[in-house]
N, C-alpha and C. Protein backbone atom coordinates (compact mmCIF):
# COMPACT_ATOMS: atom_id res chain seq x y z
N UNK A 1 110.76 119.24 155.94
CA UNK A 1 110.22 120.59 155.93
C UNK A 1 111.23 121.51 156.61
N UNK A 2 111.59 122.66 155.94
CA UNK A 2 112.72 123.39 156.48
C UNK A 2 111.94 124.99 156.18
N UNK A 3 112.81 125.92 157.02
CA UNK A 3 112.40 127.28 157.10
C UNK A 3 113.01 127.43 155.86
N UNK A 4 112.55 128.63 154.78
CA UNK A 4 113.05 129.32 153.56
C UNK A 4 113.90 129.84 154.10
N UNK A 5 115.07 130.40 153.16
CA UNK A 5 115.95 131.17 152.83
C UNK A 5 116.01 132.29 153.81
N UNK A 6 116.52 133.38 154.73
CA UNK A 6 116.16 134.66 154.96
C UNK A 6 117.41 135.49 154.61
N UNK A 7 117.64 136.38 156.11
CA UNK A 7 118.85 136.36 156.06
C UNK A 7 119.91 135.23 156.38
N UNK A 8 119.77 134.38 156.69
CA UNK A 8 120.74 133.19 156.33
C UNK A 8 120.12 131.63 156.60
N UNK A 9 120.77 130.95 156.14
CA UNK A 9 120.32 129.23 155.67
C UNK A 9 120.10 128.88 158.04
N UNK A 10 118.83 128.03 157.54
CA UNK A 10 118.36 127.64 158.94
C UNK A 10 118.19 126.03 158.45
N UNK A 11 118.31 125.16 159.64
CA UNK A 11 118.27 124.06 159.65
C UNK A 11 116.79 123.56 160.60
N UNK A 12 116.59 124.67 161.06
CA UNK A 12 115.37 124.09 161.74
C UNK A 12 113.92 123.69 160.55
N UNK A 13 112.97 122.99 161.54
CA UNK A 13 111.79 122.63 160.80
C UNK A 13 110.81 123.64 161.05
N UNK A 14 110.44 124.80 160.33
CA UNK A 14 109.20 125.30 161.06
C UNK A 14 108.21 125.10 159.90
N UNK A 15 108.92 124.46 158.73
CA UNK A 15 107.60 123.60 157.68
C UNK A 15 107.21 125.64 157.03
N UNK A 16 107.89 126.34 156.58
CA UNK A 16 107.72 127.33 156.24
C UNK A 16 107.64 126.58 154.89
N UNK A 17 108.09 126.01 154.03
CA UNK A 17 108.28 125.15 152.74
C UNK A 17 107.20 124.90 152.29
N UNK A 18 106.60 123.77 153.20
CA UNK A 18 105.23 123.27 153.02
C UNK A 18 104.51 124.41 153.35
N UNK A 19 103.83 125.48 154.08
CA UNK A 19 103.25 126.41 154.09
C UNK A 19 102.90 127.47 152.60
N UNK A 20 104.33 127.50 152.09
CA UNK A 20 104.26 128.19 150.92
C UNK A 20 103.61 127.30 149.89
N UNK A 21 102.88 125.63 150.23
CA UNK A 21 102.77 125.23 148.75
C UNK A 21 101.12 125.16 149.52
N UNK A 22 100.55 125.77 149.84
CA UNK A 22 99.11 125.24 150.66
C UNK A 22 98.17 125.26 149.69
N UNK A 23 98.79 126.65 148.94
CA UNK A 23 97.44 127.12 147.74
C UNK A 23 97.34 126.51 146.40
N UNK A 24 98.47 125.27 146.23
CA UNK A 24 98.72 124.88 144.91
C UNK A 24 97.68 123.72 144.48
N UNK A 25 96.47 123.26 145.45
CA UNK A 25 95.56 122.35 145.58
C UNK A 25 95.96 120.88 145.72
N UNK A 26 97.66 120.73 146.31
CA UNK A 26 97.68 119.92 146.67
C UNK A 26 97.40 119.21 148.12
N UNK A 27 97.04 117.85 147.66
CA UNK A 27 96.81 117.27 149.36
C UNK A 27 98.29 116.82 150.30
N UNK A 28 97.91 117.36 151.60
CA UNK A 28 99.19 116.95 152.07
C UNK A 28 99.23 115.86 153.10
N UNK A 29 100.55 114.93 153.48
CA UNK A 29 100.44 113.93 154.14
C UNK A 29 101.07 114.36 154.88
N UNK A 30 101.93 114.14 156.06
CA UNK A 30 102.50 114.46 156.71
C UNK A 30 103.68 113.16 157.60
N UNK A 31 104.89 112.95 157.62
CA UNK A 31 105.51 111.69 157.96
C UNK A 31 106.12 112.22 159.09
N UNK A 32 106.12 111.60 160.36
CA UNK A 32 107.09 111.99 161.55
C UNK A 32 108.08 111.36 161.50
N UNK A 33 107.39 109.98 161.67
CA UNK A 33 108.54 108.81 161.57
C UNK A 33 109.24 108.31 160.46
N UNK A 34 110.56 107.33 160.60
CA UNK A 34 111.04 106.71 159.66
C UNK A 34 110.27 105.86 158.62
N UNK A 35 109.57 105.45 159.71
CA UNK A 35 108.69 104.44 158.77
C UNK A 35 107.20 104.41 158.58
N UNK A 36 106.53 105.83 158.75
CA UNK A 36 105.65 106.81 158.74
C UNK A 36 106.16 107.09 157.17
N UNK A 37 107.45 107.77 157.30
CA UNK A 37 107.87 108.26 155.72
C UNK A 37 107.85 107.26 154.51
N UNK A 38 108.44 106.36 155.09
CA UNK A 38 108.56 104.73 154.24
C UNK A 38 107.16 104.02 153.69
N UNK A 39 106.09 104.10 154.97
CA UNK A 39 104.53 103.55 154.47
C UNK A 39 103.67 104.49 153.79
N UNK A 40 104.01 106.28 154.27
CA UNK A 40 103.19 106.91 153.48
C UNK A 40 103.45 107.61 152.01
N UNK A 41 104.60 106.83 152.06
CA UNK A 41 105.43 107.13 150.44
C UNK A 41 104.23 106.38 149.36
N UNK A 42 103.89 105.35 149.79
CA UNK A 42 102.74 104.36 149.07
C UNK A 42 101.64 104.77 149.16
N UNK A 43 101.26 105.53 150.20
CA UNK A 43 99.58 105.60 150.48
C UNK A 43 99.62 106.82 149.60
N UNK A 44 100.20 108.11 149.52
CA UNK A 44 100.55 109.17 148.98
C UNK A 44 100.49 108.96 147.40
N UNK A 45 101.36 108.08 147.14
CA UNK A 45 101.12 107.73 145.53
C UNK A 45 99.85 106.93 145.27
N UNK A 46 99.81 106.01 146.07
CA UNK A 46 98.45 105.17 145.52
C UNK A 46 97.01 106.00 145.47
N UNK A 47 97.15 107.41 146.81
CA UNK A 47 95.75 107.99 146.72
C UNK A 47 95.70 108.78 145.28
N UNK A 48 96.91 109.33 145.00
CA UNK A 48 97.08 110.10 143.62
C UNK A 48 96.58 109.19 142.68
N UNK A 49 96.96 108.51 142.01
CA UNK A 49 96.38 107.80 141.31
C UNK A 49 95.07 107.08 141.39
N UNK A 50 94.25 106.86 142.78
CA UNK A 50 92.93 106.53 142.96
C UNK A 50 91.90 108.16 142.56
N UNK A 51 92.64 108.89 143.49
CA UNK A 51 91.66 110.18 142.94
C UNK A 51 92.00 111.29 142.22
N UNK A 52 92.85 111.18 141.78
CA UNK A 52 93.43 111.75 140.59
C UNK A 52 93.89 113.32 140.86
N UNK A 53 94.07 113.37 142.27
CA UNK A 53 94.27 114.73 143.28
C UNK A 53 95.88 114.65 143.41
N UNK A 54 96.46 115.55 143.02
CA UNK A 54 97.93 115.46 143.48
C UNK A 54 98.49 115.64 145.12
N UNK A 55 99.31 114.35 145.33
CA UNK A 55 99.44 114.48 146.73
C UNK A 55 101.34 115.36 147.00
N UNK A 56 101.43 115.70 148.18
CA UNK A 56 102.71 116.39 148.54
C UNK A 56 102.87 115.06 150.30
N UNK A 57 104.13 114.72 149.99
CA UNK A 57 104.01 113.58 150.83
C UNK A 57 105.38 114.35 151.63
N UNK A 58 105.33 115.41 152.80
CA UNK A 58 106.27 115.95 153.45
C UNK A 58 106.83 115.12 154.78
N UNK A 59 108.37 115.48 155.06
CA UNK A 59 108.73 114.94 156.30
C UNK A 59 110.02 115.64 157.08
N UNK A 60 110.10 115.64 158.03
CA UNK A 60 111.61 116.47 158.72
C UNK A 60 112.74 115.50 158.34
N UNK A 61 113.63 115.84 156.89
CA UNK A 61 114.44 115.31 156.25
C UNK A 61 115.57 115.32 157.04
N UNK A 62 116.16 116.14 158.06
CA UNK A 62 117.29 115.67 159.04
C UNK A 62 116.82 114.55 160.02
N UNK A 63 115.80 114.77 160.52
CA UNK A 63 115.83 113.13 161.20
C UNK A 63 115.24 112.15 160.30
N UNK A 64 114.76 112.24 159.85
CA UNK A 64 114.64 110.73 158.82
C UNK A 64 116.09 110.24 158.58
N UNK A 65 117.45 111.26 157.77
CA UNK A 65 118.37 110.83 157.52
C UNK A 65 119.32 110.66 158.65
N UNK A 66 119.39 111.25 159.38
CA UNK A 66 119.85 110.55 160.52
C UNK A 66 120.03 110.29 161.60
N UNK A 67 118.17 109.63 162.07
CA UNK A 67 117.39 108.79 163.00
C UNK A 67 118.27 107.36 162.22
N UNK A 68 118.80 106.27 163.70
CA UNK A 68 118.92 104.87 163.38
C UNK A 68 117.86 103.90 164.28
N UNK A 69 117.13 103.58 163.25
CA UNK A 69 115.84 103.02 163.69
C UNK A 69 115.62 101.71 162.85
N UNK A 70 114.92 100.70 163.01
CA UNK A 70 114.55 99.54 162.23
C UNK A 70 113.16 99.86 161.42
N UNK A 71 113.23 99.20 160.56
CA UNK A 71 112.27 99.83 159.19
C UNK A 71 112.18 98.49 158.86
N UNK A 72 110.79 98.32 158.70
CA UNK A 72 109.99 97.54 157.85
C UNK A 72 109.21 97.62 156.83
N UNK A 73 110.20 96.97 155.58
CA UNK A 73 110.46 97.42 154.49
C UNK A 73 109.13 97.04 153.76
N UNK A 74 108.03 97.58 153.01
CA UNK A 74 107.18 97.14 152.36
C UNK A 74 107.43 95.94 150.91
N UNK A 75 106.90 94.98 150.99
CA UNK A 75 107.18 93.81 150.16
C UNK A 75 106.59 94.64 148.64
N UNK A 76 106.93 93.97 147.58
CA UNK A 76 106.26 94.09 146.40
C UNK A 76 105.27 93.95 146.06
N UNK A 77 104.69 92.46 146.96
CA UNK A 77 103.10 92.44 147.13
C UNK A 77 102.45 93.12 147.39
N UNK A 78 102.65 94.01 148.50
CA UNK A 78 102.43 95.45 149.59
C UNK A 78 101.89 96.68 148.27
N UNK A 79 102.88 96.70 147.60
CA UNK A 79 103.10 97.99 146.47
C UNK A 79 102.22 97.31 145.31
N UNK A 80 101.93 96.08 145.08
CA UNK A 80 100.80 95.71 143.97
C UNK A 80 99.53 95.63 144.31
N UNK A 81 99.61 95.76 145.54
CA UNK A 81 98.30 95.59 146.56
C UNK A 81 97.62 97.08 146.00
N UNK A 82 98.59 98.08 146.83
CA UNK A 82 97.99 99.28 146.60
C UNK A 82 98.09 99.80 145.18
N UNK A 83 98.71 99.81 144.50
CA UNK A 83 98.64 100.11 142.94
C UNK A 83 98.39 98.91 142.03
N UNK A 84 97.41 98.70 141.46
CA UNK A 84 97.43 97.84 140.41
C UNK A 84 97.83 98.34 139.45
N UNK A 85 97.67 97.59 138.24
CA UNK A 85 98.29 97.54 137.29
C UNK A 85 97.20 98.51 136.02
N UNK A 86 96.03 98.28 136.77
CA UNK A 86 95.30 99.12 136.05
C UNK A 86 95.00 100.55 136.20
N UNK A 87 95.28 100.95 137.10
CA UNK A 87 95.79 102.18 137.93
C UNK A 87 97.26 102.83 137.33
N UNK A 88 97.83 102.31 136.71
CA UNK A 88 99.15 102.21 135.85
C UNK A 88 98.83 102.81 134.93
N UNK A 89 98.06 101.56 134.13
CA UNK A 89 98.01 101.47 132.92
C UNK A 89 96.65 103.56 132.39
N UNK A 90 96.03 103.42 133.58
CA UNK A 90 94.90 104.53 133.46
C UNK A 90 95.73 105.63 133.52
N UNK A 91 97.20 105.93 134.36
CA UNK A 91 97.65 106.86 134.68
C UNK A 91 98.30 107.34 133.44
N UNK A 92 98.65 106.11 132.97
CA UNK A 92 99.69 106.50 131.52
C UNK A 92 98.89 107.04 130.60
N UNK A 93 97.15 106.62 130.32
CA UNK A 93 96.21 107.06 129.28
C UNK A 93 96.45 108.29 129.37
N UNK A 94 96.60 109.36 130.61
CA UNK A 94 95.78 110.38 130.70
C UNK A 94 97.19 110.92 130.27
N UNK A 95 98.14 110.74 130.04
CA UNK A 95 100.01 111.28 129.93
C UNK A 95 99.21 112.12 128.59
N UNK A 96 100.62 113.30 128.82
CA UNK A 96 100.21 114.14 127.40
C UNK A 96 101.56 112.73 126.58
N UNK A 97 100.79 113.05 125.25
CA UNK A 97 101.69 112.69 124.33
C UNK A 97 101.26 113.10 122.75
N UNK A 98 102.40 113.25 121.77
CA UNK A 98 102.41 113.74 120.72
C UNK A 98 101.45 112.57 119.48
N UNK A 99 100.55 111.48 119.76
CA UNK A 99 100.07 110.54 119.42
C UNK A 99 98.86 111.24 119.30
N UNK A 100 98.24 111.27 121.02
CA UNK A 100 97.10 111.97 121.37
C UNK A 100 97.45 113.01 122.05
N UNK A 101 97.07 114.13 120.92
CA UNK A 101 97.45 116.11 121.35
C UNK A 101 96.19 116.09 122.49
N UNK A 102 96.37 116.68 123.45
CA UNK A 102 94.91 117.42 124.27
C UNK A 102 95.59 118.56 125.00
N UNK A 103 94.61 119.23 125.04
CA UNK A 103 95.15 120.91 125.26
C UNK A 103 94.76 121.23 126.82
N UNK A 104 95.76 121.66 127.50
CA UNK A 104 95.90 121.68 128.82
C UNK A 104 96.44 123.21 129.47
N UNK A 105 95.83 123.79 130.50
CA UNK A 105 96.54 124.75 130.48
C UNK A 105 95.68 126.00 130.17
N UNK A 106 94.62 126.49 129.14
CA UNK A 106 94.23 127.33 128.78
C UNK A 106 94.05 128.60 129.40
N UNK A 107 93.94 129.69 128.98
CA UNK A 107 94.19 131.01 129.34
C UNK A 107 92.23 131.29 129.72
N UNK A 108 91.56 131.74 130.86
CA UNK A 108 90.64 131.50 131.10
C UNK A 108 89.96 133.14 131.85
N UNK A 109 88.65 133.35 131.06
CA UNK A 109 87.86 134.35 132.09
C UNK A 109 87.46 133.29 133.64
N UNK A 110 87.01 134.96 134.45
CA UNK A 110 86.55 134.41 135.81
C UNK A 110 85.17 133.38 135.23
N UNK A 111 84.54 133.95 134.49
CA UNK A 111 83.20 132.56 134.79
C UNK A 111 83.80 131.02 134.48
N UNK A 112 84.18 130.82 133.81
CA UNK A 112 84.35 129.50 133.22
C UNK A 112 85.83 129.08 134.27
N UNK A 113 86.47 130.10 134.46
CA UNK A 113 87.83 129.55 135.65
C UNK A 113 87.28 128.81 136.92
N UNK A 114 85.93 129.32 137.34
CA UNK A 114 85.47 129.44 138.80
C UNK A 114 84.52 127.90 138.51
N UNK A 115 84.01 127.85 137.36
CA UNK A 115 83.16 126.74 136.85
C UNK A 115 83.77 125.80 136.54
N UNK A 116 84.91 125.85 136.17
CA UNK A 116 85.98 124.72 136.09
C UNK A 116 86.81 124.01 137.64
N UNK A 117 86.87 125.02 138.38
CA UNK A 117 87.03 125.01 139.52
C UNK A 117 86.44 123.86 140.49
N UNK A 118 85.15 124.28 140.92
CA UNK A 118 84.15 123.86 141.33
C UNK A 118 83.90 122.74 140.74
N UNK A 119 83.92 122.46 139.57
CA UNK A 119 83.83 120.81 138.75
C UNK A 119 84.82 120.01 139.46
N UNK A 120 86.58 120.49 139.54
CA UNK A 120 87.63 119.50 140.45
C UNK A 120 86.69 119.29 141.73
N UNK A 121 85.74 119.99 142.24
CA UNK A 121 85.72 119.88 143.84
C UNK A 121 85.21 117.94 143.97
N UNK A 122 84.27 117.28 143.17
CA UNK A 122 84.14 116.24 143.16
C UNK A 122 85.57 115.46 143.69
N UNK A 123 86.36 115.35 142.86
CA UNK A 123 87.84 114.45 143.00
C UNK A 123 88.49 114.78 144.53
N UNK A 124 88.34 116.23 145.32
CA UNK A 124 88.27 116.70 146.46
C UNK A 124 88.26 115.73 147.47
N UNK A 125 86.63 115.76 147.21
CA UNK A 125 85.59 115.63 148.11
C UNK A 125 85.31 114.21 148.80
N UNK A 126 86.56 113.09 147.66
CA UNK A 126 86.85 111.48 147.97
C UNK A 126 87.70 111.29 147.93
N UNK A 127 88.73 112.48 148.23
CA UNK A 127 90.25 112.44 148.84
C UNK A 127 90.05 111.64 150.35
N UNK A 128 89.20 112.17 151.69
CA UNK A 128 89.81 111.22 152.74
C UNK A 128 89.16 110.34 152.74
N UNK A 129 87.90 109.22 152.31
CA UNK A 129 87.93 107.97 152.24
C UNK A 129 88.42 107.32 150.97
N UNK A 130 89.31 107.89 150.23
CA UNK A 130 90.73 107.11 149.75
C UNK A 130 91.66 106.95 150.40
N UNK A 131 92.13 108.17 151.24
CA UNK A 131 93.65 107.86 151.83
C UNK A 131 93.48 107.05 152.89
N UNK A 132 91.83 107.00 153.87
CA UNK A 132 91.85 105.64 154.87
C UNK A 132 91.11 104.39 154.41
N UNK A 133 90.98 104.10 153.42
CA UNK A 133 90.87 102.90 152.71
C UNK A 133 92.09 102.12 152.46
């Protein structure tokens, strides 16, 4: 997480980055550590795909890259644990593709925007007993 642009390039973290994405309805994780960044790289993707909520998995990219610390590396088992294969296979159903057209995107009045809205709040609402499961 880094400050935007101003009058000139800053290296500090004041997470101005992540601030600007608050309203995009994504969920955010947050990594301090090396291996904070490394374990919640998985939990981040696996909750996306359990609740179908897009996650933003942020971290202070100068010390991650160069903090020298020991990291314990998640096994493959680790990563099949949390993603199965059917979780895969469901993610790919929902892919646009030119096979199966579905129309995404539509140009919308306030009633039906706000009613469509309020329908995501379900997928919301079992965002945090996914991500601590």
């Amino acid at each position: 997480a880094r400050s935007l642009a101003a009058q000139g390039l800053s290296i500090f973290g004041d997470h101005q980055d992540v601030m600007a994405c608050r309203q995009t309805g994504f969920a955010m994780l947050c990594s301090s550590t090396v291996q904070e960044c490394h374990d919640l790289a998985l939990i981040s993707q696996a909750a996306t795909m359990r609740s179908r909520v897009p996650f933003m998995h942020f971290f202070e990219g100068f010390r991650t890259s160069h903090e020298l610390n020991v990291l314990e590396m998640l096994s493959d088992d680790d990563i099949r644990h949390f993603i199965t294969d059917d979780l895969v296979h469901a993610h790919r159903e929902r892919a646009l593709s030119p096979a199966h057209p579905f129309i995404r995107g539509t140009a919308q009045n306030p009633d039906t925007h706000f009613q469509a809205r309020e329908a995501a709040n379900k997928y919301y609402e079992k965002v945090p007993s996914i991500v601590q499961s």
